[in-house]
Amino acid sequence: MKEVVRHRSDLSDLHIFYAVAVCGGLNAAARSLRVDPSTVSRALDQLEARLNTRLVRRTAQGVVLTKAGETALARVRTIESQIEEMEREVLDSEATAPVGAVTLSCSDGVGAYLLTPALTHLLRENPKLDIRLDCGLWPNNPMEADAEISLVFNAEPVPGYVSKPIAYFHYALFGTQAFFELYGTPDSIEDALRHPFLHHTAQNLTGNMPRKVPAFQDLARRRVETNSSAAVVEGVLAGIGLAGMPTVLASVYPELVMVGEALEPLELSLVYHRDIERIPRIKVVLKWLEAVFDQKTKPWYRREFVPPRDFEPFLGGETPNLRLGAGKVTERAPAQTQVPKRRIATSGA
């Protein structure tokens, strides 16, 4: 029994060391753990004595990890992560409904325009489930937990992971009907060059453009450049100019008008570690994602190209991103009472 108690104490000391390292000081760690600073100091002293080495150097500004401290922190991070996962698995296995948070990573446009509007049903039907949506916009300020499920374009196979194609995104040039009424509708890709272009710096469509204009993105006047898909989408909707966008957005914003031909599709895959797919909270999110990108009811996600003009029969008078196969689907208001769509200005497609 004494050995069990000693090891439990060791684990507590490691947890306190982790808090000190992450918070950058003893007082900050004490506030985070809601204990006295003396408790933190004593635990750190005990751990350093047991390891016979200094893990931190204490300064007036806080603490600085020694080389041994950096090595210890790397190990303790793994331990903390394993403990958190164990707690989640135990909670999930005992729960009658999915419990806990699921961290899901995707591009900002997919997160804002396609997933967030569809979260309503998922969260209403699973009140103990939380979603952490990591859109990767701020690499210096990441989500607290690594992604358990990822939506990845053109995913490469990774040992131990499931990588399952879930949708195909067809890109084309788009502007709004109102914009073309003011400035004229292009009758060719070349003619589109006379209009301002909104350029997404992470988007590379040149290789898939029709051969007659192989360098469209280089020739077009880049009136706006941004690394945000949402900024591109909102700029087009506001009437700034044209942009390359996925055709799925025409199912959300019928005022968008496609110019020219669509490009070869990009494959979107669902990626997750095969060991977690039976955990209830993971399982319910995977099922929800398959419904969000259901190619049978949403032809814009199919490999074969379906032009936006053919979307209407599949919308069925319903909000396109909320058709999840479970729960009541919100119907559109009659045309005379239709409320204008709220335009998201902080994440993109």
mmCIF file of C-alpha atoms in Angstrom:
data_model
loop_
_atom_site.group_PDB
_atom_site.id
_atom_site.type_symbol
_atom_site.label_atom_id
_atom_site.label_comp_id
_atom_site.label_asym_id
_atom_site.label_seq_id
_atom_site.Cartn_x
_atom_site.Cartn_y
_atom_site.Cartn_z
ATOM 1 C CA MET A 1 0.000 0.000 0.000
ATOM 2 C CA LYS A 2 2.884 2.364 0.763
ATOM 3 C CA GLU A 3 4.186 2.003 -2.808
ATOM 4 C CA VAL A 4 0.784 2.894 -4.253
ATOM 5 C CA VAL A 5 0.586 6.015 -2.087
ATOM 6 C CA ARG A 6 4.123 7.040 -3.052
ATOM 7 C CA HIS A 7 3.450 6.741 -6.775
ATOM 8 C CA ARG A 8 0.212 8.662 -6.431
ATOM 9 C CA SER A 9 2.199 11.434 -4.756
ATOM 10 C CA ASP A 10 4.726 11.343 -7.600
ATOM 11 C CA LEU A 11 1.952 11.840 -10.132
ATOM 12 C CA SER A 12 0.632 14.817 -8.186
ATOM 13 C CA ASP A 13 4.104 16.370 -8.143
ATOM 14 C CA LEU A 14 4.410 15.873 -11.900
ATOM 15 C CA HIS A 15 1.055 17.578 -12.412
ATOM 16 C CA ILE A 16 2.210 20.554 -10.349
ATOM 17 C CA PHE A 17 5.501 20.731 -12.265
ATOM 18 C CA TYR A 18 3.510 20.744 -15.498
ATOM 19 C CA ALA A 19 1.418 23.662 -14.228
ATOM 20 C CA VAL A 20 4.553 25.593 -13.238
ATOM 21 C CA ALA A 21 6.137 25.033 -16.655
ATOM 22 C CA VAL A 22 2.981 25.963 -18.590
ATOM 23 C CA CYS A 23 2.063 28.974 -16.423
ATOM 24 C CA GLY A 24 5.634 30.253 -16.235
ATOM 25 C CA GLY A 25 5.803 30.708 -12.470
ATOM 26 C CA LEU A 26 4.935 29.272 -9.067
ATOM 27 C CA ASN A 27 2.309 31.858 -8.165
ATOM 28 C CA ALA A 28 0.600 31.572 -11.539
ATOM 29 C CA ALA A 29 0.576 27.776 -11.223
ATOM 30 C CA ALA A 30 -0.887 28.045 -7.720
ATOM 31 C CA ARG A 31 -3.712 30.253 -9.002
ATOM 32 C CA SER A 32 -4.388 27.848 -11.865
ATOM 33 C CA LEU A 33 -4.477 24.838 -9.526
ATOM 34 C CA ARG A 34 -6.287 26.781 -6.770
ATOM 35 C CA VAL A 35 -3.737 25.844 -4.107
ATOM 36 C CA ASP A 36 -1.314 27.804 -1.933
ATOM 37 C CA PRO A 37 2.017 28.827 -3.512
ATOM 38 C CA SER A 38 3.749 26.981 -0.664
ATOM 39 C CA THR A 39 2.124 23.735 -1.838
ATOM 40 C CA VAL A 40 3.467 24.286 -5.350
ATOM 41 C CA SER A 41 6.938 25.148 -4.073
ATOM 42 C CA ARG A 42 7.049 22.099 -1.782
ATOM 43 C CA ALA A 43 5.914 19.709 -4.546
ATOM 44 C CA LEU A 44 8.507 21.109 -6.954
ATOM 45 C CA ASP A 45 11.255 20.741 -4.338
ATOM 46 C CA GLN A 46 10.184 17.141 -3.679
ATOM 47 C CA LEU A 47 10.230 16.292 -7.369
ATOM 48 C CA GLU A 48 13.669 17.840 -7.926
ATOM 49 C CA ALA A 49 15.022 16.053 -4.858
ATOM 50 C CA ARG A 50 13.639 12.733 -6.062
ATOM 51 C CA LEU A 51 15.152 13.242 -9.532
ATOM 52 C CA ASN A 52 18.363 14.689 -8.065
ATOM 53 C CA THR A 53 18.396 17.548 -10.572
ATOM 54 C CA ARG A 54 17.127 21.059 -11.009
ATOM 55 C CA LEU A 55 14.123 21.347 -13.319
ATOM 56 C CA VAL A 56 13.633 25.112 -13.148
ATOM 57 C CA ARG A 57 15.618 28.215 -12.340
ATOM 58 C CA ARG A 58 13.593 30.710 -10.330
ATOM 59 C CA THR A 59 13.865 34.361 -11.350
ATOM 60 C CA ALA A 60 12.108 37.564 -10.429
ATOM 61 C CA GLN A 61 10.069 37.275 -13.623
ATOM 62 C CA GLY A 62 9.059 33.643 -13.036
ATOM 63 C CA VAL A 63 10.780 30.358 -13.837
ATOM 64 C CA VAL A 64 13.028 29.179 -16.656
ATOM 65 C CA LEU A 65 13.252 25.484 -17.502
ATOM 66 C CA THR A 66 16.661 23.862 -17.344
ATOM 67 C CA LYS A 67 17.670 21.334 -19.993
ATOM 68 C CA ALA A 68 16.488 18.575 -17.656
ATOM 69 C CA GLY A 69 13.273 20.493 -17.115
ATOM 70 C CA GLU A 70 12.600 20.669 -20.853
ATOM 71 C CA THR A 71 13.130 16.911 -21.130
ATOM 72 C CA ALA A 72 10.818 16.298 -18.169
ATOM 73 C CA LEU A 73 8.150 18.619 -19.594
ATOM 74 C CA ALA A 74 8.065 16.716 -22.898
ATOM 75 C CA ARG A 75 7.427 13.478 -20.985
ATOM 76 C CA VAL A 76 4.876 15.011 -18.657
ATOM 77 C CA ARG A 77 2.921 16.458 -21.598
ATOM 78 C CA THR A 78 2.491 12.920 -22.884
ATOM 79 C CA ILE A 79 1.402 11.690 -19.445
ATOM 80 C CA GLU A 80 -1.125 14.530 -19.076
ATOM 81 C CA SER A 81 -2.526 13.816 -22.527
ATOM 82 C CA GLN A 82 -2.875 10.094 -21.761
ATOM 83 C CA ILE A 83 -4.614 10.785 -18.461
ATOM 84 C CA GLU A 84 -7.050 13.180 -20.154
ATOM 85 C CA GLU A 85 -7.807 10.601 -22.857
ATOM 86 C CA MET A 86 -8.299 7.875 -20.243
ATOM 87 C CA GLU A 87 -10.782 10.060 -18.380
ATOM 88 C CA ARG A 88 -12.681 10.765 -21.596
ATOM 89 C CA GLU A 89 -12.821 7.079 -22.530
ATOM 90 C CA VAL A 90 -14.076 6.097 -19.089
ATOM 91 C CA LEU A 91 -16.689 8.847 -19.122
ATOM 92 C CA ASP A 92 -17.800 7.874 -22.610
ATOM 93 C CA SER A 93 -17.983 4.160 -21.813
ATOM 94 C CA GLU A 94 -20.195 4.800 -18.787
ATOM 95 C CA ALA A 95 -22.370 7.500 -20.303
ATOM 96 C CA THR A 96 -25.772 6.925 -21.831
ATOM 97 C CA ALA A 97 -25.032 9.776 -24.258
ATOM 98 C CA PRO A 98 -21.754 11.099 -25.718
ATOM 99 C CA VAL A 99 -19.884 13.150 -23.120
ATOM 100 C CA GLY A 100 -16.930 15.487 -23.441
ATOM 101 C CA ALA A 101 -15.259 17.576 -26.126
ATOM 102 C CA VAL A 102 -14.230 16.579 -29.625
ATOM 103 C CA THR A 103 -11.549 18.627 -31.366
ATOM 104 C CA LEU A 104 -12.158 18.890 -35.096
ATOM 105 C CA SER A 105 -9.761 20.584 -37.514
ATOM 106 C CA CYS A 106 -10.631 21.926 -40.963
ATOM 107 C CA SER A 107 -10.098 24.948 -43.200
ATOM 108 C CA ASP A 108 -11.684 28.208 -42.106
ATOM 109 C CA GLY A 109 -14.218 28.181 -44.923
ATOM 110 C CA VAL A 110 -15.370 24.629 -44.293
ATOM 111 C CA GLY A 111 -15.646 25.407 -40.588
ATOM 112 C CA ALA A 112 -17.583 28.648 -40.953
ATOM 113 C CA TYR A 113 -19.855 28.062 -43.923
ATOM 114 C CA LEU A 114 -20.457 24.314 -43.901
ATOM 115 C CA LEU A 115 -19.953 22.934 -40.382
ATOM 116 C CA THR A 116 -20.969 25.684 -37.969
ATOM 117 C CA PRO A 117 -24.485 26.153 -39.465
ATOM 118 C CA ALA A 118 -24.988 22.384 -39.174
ATOM 119 C CA LEU A 119 -23.916 22.156 -35.516
ATOM 120 C CA THR A 120 -27.356 23.064 -34.203
ATOM 121 C CA HIS A 121 -28.849 19.588 -34.537
ATOM 122 C CA LEU A 122 -25.720 17.804 -33.327
ATOM 123 C CA LEU A 123 -25.497 19.836 -30.125
ATOM 124 C CA ARG A 124 -29.241 19.812 -29.421
ATOM 125 C CA GLU A 125 -29.348 16.031 -29.735
ATOM 126 C CA ASN A 126 -26.165 15.584 -27.656
ATOM 127 C CA PRO A 127 -26.361 18.070 -24.767
ATOM 128 C CA LYS A 128 -23.232 16.696 -23.041
ATOM 129 C CA LEU A 129 -21.100 17.015 -26.169
ATOM 130 C CA ASP A 130 -18.827 20.009 -26.873
ATOM 131 C CA ILE A 131 -17.054 20.848 -30.128
ATOM 132 C CA ARG A 132 -13.653 22.506 -30.449
ATOM 133 C CA LEU A 133 -13.381 23.709 -34.046
ATOM 134 C CA ASP A 134 -9.760 24.368 -35.000
ATOM 135 C CA CYS A 135 -9.578 26.271 -38.290
ATOM 136 C CA GLY A 136 -5.805 26.734 -38.127
ATOM 137 C CA LEU A 137 -5.874 30.494 -38.616
ATOM 138 C CA TRP A 138 -3.640 31.344 -35.647
ATOM 139 C CA PRO A 139 -0.724 28.843 -35.424
ATOM 140 C CA ASN A 140 0.782 30.761 -32.492
ATOM 141 C CA ASN A 141 -2.450 30.401 -30.544
ATOM 142 C CA PRO A 142 -3.611 26.816 -31.210
ATOM 143 C CA MET A 143 -6.510 24.968 -29.649
ATOM 144 C CA GLU A 144 -5.744 23.393 -26.271
ATOM 145 C CA ALA A 145 -6.106 19.841 -27.591
ATOM 146 C CA ASP A 146 -4.747 18.219 -30.721
ATOM 147 C CA ALA A 147 -7.362 17.415 -33.345
ATOM 148 C CA GLU A 148 -8.998 14.027 -33.001
ATOM 149 C CA ILE A 149 -10.801 14.329 -36.325
ATOM 150 C CA SER A 150 -9.513 16.272 -39.330
ATOM 151 C CA LEU A 151 -11.018 17.266 -42.647
ATOM 152 C CA VAL A 152 -8.089 17.365 -45.054
ATOM 153 C CA PHE A 153 -7.885 18.222 -48.747
ATOM 154 C CA ASN A 154 -5.884 15.737 -50.817
ATOM 155 C CA ALA A 155 -4.891 13.781 -47.706
ATOM 156 C CA GLU A 156 -1.856 11.511 -47.777
ATOM 157 C CA PRO A 157 -2.157 8.050 -46.130
ATOM 158 C CA VAL A 158 -0.743 7.855 -42.595
ATOM 159 C CA PRO A 159 -0.076 4.514 -40.828
ATOM 160 C CA GLY A 160 -2.667 3.821 -38.114
ATOM 161 C CA TYR A 161 -5.099 6.440 -39.404
ATOM 162 C CA VAL A 162 -8.321 6.118 -41.344
ATOM 163 C CA SER A 163 -8.404 8.446 -44.352
ATOM 164 C CA LYS A 164 -11.798 8.283 -46.021
ATOM 165 C CA PRO A 165 -12.921 10.546 -48.909
ATOM 166 C CA ILE A 166 -16.099 12.283 -47.823
ATOM 167 C CA ALA A 167 -16.660 15.021 -50.428
ATOM 168 C CA TYR A 168 -15.318 16.641 -53.589
ATOM 169 C CA PHE A 169 -15.023 20.405 -54.020
ATOM 170 C CA HIS A 170 -15.384 21.844 -57.525
ATOM 171 C CA TYR A 171 -13.883 25.324 -57.870
ATOM 172 C CA ALA A 172 -14.921 27.959 -60.393
ATOM 173 C CA LEU A 173 -14.957 31.727 -60.837
ATOM 174 C CA PHE A 174 -17.906 33.431 -59.170
ATOM 175 C CA GLY A 175 -19.393 36.867 -58.914
ATOM 176 C CA THR A 176 -22.829 38.056 -57.851
ATOM 177 C CA GLN A 177 -25.793 38.738 -60.082
ATOM 178 C CA ALA A 178 -25.882 42.325 -58.809
ATOM 179 C CA PHE A 179 -22.189 42.828 -59.672
ATOM 180 C CA PHE A 180 -22.680 41.551 -63.219
ATOM 181 C CA GLU A 181 -25.760 43.722 -63.706
ATOM 182 C CA LEU A 182 -23.584 46.749 -62.940
ATOM 183 C CA TYR A 183 -20.381 45.794 -64.767
ATOM 184 C CA GLY A 184 -21.421 43.178 -67.319
ATOM 185 C CA THR A 185 -21.276 39.399 -67.270
ATOM 186 C CA PRO A 186 -18.061 37.941 -68.761
ATOM 187 C CA ASP A 187 -18.646 35.671 -71.742
ATOM 188 C CA SER A 188 -15.271 33.929 -71.325
ATOM 189 C CA ILE A 189 -12.407 33.475 -68.871
ATOM 190 C CA GLU A 190 -10.400 36.065 -70.838
ATOM 191 C CA ASP A 191 -13.261 38.537 -70.531
ATOM 192 C CA ALA A 192 -13.311 37.973 -66.760
ATOM 193 C CA LEU A 193 -9.821 39.519 -66.569
ATOM 194 C CA ARG A 194 -11.364 42.978 -66.888
ATOM 195 C CA HIS A 195 -13.007 42.577 -63.494
ATOM 196 C CA PRO A 196 -11.248 42.957 -60.107
ATOM 197 C CA PHE A 197 -10.114 39.684 -58.563
ATOM 198 C CA LEU A 198 -10.071 38.626 -54.897
ATOM 199 C CA HIS A 199 -7.114 36.312 -54.380
ATOM 200 C CA HIS A 200 -6.703 33.742 -51.604
ATOM 201 C CA THR A 201 -2.947 33.447 -51.064
ATOM 202 C CA ALA A 202 -3.172 29.780 -50.048
ATOM 203 C CA GLN A 203 -5.265 28.848 -53.080
ATOM 204 C CA ASN A 204 -3.501 27.513 -56.164
ATOM 205 C CA LEU A 205 -5.961 27.038 -59.014
ATOM 206 C CA THR A 206 -3.675 27.994 -61.911
ATOM 207 C CA GLY A 207 -2.724 24.419 -62.741
ATOM 208 C CA ASN A 208 -6.366 23.443 -63.222
ATOM 209 C CA MET A 209 -7.452 26.503 -65.210
ATOM 210 C CA PRO A 210 -8.434 26.018 -68.869
ATOM 211 C CA ARG A 211 -5.311 25.984 -71.053
ATOM 212 C CA LYS A 212 -6.311 29.113 -72.937
ATOM 213 C CA VAL A 213 -5.666 31.144 -69.778
ATOM 214 C CA PRO A 214 -3.052 29.103 -67.883
ATOM 215 C CA ALA A 215 -1.955 31.990 -65.700
ATOM 216 C CA PHE A 216 -5.313 33.590 -64.884
ATOM 217 C CA GLN A 217 -4.380 34.321 -61.278
ATOM 218 C CA ASP A 218 -1.179 36.054 -62.380
ATOM 219 C CA LEU A 219 -2.896 38.102 -65.084
ATOM 220 C CA ALA A 220 -5.933 39.163 -63.069
ATOM 221 C CA ARG A 221 -5.847 42.406 -61.121
ATOM 222 C CA ARG A 222 -5.652 41.309 -57.505
ATOM 223 C CA ARG A 223 -7.784 44.010 -55.982
ATOM 224 C CA VAL A 224 -7.820 42.125 -52.686
ATOM 225 C CA GLU A 225 -5.334 39.561 -51.382
ATOM 226 C CA THR A 226 -6.005 37.649 -48.181
ATOM 227 C CA ASN A 227 -5.267 34.365 -46.411
ATOM 228 C CA SER A 228 -8.870 34.092 -45.218
ATOM 229 C CA SER A 229 -11.450 32.194 -47.252
ATOM 230 C CA ALA A 230 -14.201 34.116 -45.479
ATOM 231 C CA ALA A 231 -12.739 37.430 -46.572
ATOM 232 C CA VAL A 232 -12.826 36.210 -50.172
ATOM 233 C CA VAL A 233 -16.418 34.972 -49.925
ATOM 234 C CA GLU A 234 -17.672 38.063 -48.149
ATOM 235 C CA GLY A 235 -15.836 40.313 -50.600
ATOM 236 C CA VAL A 236 -17.543 38.674 -53.566
ATOM 237 C CA LEU A 237 -20.922 38.866 -51.838
ATOM 238 C CA ALA A 238 -20.288 42.557 -51.137
ATOM 239 C CA GLY A 239 -19.681 43.199 -54.844
ATOM 240 C CA ILE A 240 -15.916 43.840 -54.865
ATOM 241 C CA GLY A 241 -15.209 41.506 -57.770
ATOM 242 C CA LEU A 242 -14.701 37.877 -58.798
ATOM 243 C CA ALA A 243 -12.978 34.994 -57.018
ATOM 244 C CA GLY A 244 -12.323 31.295 -57.327
ATOM 245 C CA MET A 245 -14.639 29.536 -54.883
ATOM 246 C CA PRO A 246 -16.155 26.071 -54.385
ATOM 247 C CA THR A 247 -19.491 25.562 -56.132
ATOM 248 C CA VAL A 248 -21.072 24.407 -52.863
ATOM 249 C CA LEU A 249 -21.344 28.095 -51.914
ATOM 250 C CA ALA A 250 -23.945 28.538 -54.655
ATOM 251 C CA SER A 251 -26.210 26.266 -52.597
ATOM 252 C CA VAL A 252 -25.837 28.664 -49.666
ATOM 253 C CA TYR A 253 -25.891 31.939 -51.624
ATOM 254 C CA PRO A 254 -28.094 31.681 -54.742
ATOM 255 C CA GLU A 255 -27.053 35.196 -55.782
ATOM 256 C CA LEU A 256 -23.649 33.783 -56.818
ATOM 257 C CA VAL A 257 -23.180 33.351 -60.568
ATOM 258 C CA MET A 258 -20.573 30.973 -61.992
ATOM 259 C CA VAL A 259 -18.303 32.101 -64.840
ATOM 260 C CA GLY A 260 -16.716 29.643 -67.275
ATOM 261 C CA GLU A 261 -15.969 26.025 -66.456
ATOM 262 C CA ALA A 262 -15.371 24.264 -63.150
ATOM 263 C CA LEU A 263 -11.937 22.887 -62.318
ATOM 264 C CA GLU A 264 -10.880 19.368 -61.450
ATOM 265 C CA PRO A 265 -12.278 18.650 -57.972
ATOM 266 C CA LEU A 266 -10.312 18.625 -54.748
ATOM 267 C CA GLU A 267 -10.892 15.559 -52.582
ATOM 268 C CA LEU A 268 -11.857 16.206 -48.959
ATOM 269 C CA SER A 269 -11.077 13.330 -46.603
ATOM 270 C CA LEU A 270 -12.129 12.456 -43.088
ATOM 271 C CA VAL A 271 -8.981 11.555 -41.128
ATOM 272 C CA TYR A 272 -8.815 10.063 -37.634
ATOM 273 C CA HIS A 273 -6.915 7.403 -35.702
ATOM 274 C CA ARG A 274 -8.545 4.016 -36.019
ATOM 275 C CA ASP A 275 -8.256 3.399 -32.237
ATOM 276 C CA ILE A 276 -10.763 6.117 -31.358
ATOM 277 C CA GLU A 277 -13.614 5.476 -33.792
ATOM 278 C CA ARG A 278 -15.637 3.411 -31.282
ATOM 279 C CA ILE A 279 -15.588 6.061 -28.567
ATOM 280 C CA PRO A 280 -19.194 7.364 -28.361
ATOM 281 C CA ARG A 281 -18.365 11.074 -28.633
ATOM 282 C CA ILE A 282 -16.119 10.392 -31.647
ATOM 283 C CA LYS A 283 -18.617 8.022 -33.226
ATOM 284 C CA VAL A 284 -21.482 10.521 -33.102
ATOM 285 C CA VAL A 285 -19.359 13.290 -34.661
ATOM 286 C CA LEU A 286 -18.167 10.995 -37.452
ATOM 287 C CA LYS A 287 -21.770 10.074 -38.218
ATOM 288 C CA TRP A 288 -22.747 13.743 -38.190
ATOM 289 C CA LEU A 289 -19.945 14.656 -40.609
ATOM 290 C CA GLU A 290 -21.038 11.944 -43.024
ATOM 291 C CA ALA A 291 -24.528 13.451 -42.948
ATOM 292 C CA VAL A 292 -23.229 16.989 -43.473
ATOM 293 C CA PHE A 293 -21.404 15.880 -46.631
ATOM 294 C CA ASP A 294 -24.019 13.379 -47.817
ATOM 295 C CA GLN A 295 -23.447 13.174 -51.571
ATOM 296 C CA LYS A 296 -26.829 11.560 -52.244
ATOM 297 C CA THR A 297 -28.784 14.581 -51.071
ATOM 298 C CA LYS A 298 -26.127 17.227 -51.794
ATOM 299 C CA PRO A 299 -24.868 16.778 -55.358
ATOM 300 C CA TRP A 300 -22.377 19.643 -55.068
ATOM 301 C CA TYR A 301 -20.174 17.259 -53.040
ATOM 302 C CA ARG A 302 -20.048 14.536 -55.717
ATOM 303 C CA ARG A 303 -16.951 13.718 -57.749
ATOM 304 C CA GLU A 304 -18.825 14.326 -60.991
ATOM 305 C CA PHE A 305 -19.568 17.985 -61.597
ATOM 306 C CA VAL A 306 -23.154 19.172 -61.117
ATOM 307 C CA PRO A 307 -23.643 22.812 -62.235
ATOM 308 C CA PRO A 308 -25.165 25.236 -59.717
ATOM 309 C CA ARG A 309 -28.204 25.740 -61.962
ATOM 310 C CA ASP A 310 -29.152 22.136 -61.142
ATOM 311 C CA PHE A 311 -28.958 22.549 -57.337
ATOM 312 C CA GLU A 312 -32.505 23.786 -56.741
ATOM 313 C CA PRO A 313 -34.320 20.389 -56.851
ATOM 314 C CA PHE A 314 -31.964 19.108 -54.158
ATOM 315 C CA LEU A 315 -32.504 22.039 -51.816
ATOM 316 C CA GLY A 316 -36.137 20.985 -51.358
ATOM 317 C CA GLY A 317 -37.068 24.278 -49.714
ATOM 318 C CA GLU A 318 -34.717 23.519 -46.833
ATOM 319 C CA THR A 319 -31.591 25.159 -45.514
ATOM 320 C CA PRO A 320 -28.907 23.116 -47.350
ATOM 321 C CA ASN A 321 -26.427 22.705 -44.517
ATOM 322 C CA LEU A 322 -28.935 21.433 -41.964
ATOM 323 C CA ARG A 323 -30.184 18.331 -43.744
ATOM 324 C CA LEU A 324 -28.649 15.792 -41.405
ATOM 325 C CA GLY A 325 -31.086 12.889 -41.505
ATOM 326 C CA ALA A 326 -31.939 13.264 -37.836
ATOM 327 C CA GLY A 327 -34.144 15.703 -35.985
ATOM 328 C CA LYS A 328 -36.409 18.332 -37.467
ATOM 329 C CA VAL A 329 -34.957 20.290 -40.359
ATOM 330 C CA THR A 330 -35.478 24.023 -40.306
ATOM 331 C CA GLU A 331 -37.565 25.110 -43.304
ATOM 332 C CA ARG A 332 -36.991 28.269 -45.258
ATOM 333 C CA ALA A 333 -39.429 31.093 -44.704
ATOM 334 C CA PRO A 334 -41.773 31.953 -47.591
ATOM 335 C CA ALA A 335 -40.191 34.316 -50.108
ATOM 336 C CA GLN A 336 -42.183 37.323 -48.954
ATOM 337 C CA THR A 337 -41.003 36.901 -45.358
ATOM 338 C CA GLN A 338 -37.516 35.515 -46.049
ATOM 339 C CA VAL A 339 -35.008 36.918 -43.579
ATOM 340 C CA PRO A 340 -31.731 37.946 -45.282
ATOM 341 C CA LYS A 341 -28.914 35.494 -44.583
ATOM 342 C CA ARG A 342 -26.447 36.557 -41.957
ATOM 343 C CA ARG A 343 -23.027 36.817 -43.501
ATOM 344 C CA ILE A 344 -20.130 35.448 -41.510
ATOM 345 C CA ALA A 345 -17.105 37.682 -41.689
ATOM 346 C CA THR A 346 -14.548 35.843 -39.605
ATOM 347 C CA SER A 347 -14.000 32.356 -41.166
ATOM 348 C CA GLY A 348 -14.146 31.016 -44.766
ATOM 349 C CA ALA A 349 -14.606 28.290 -47.448
#
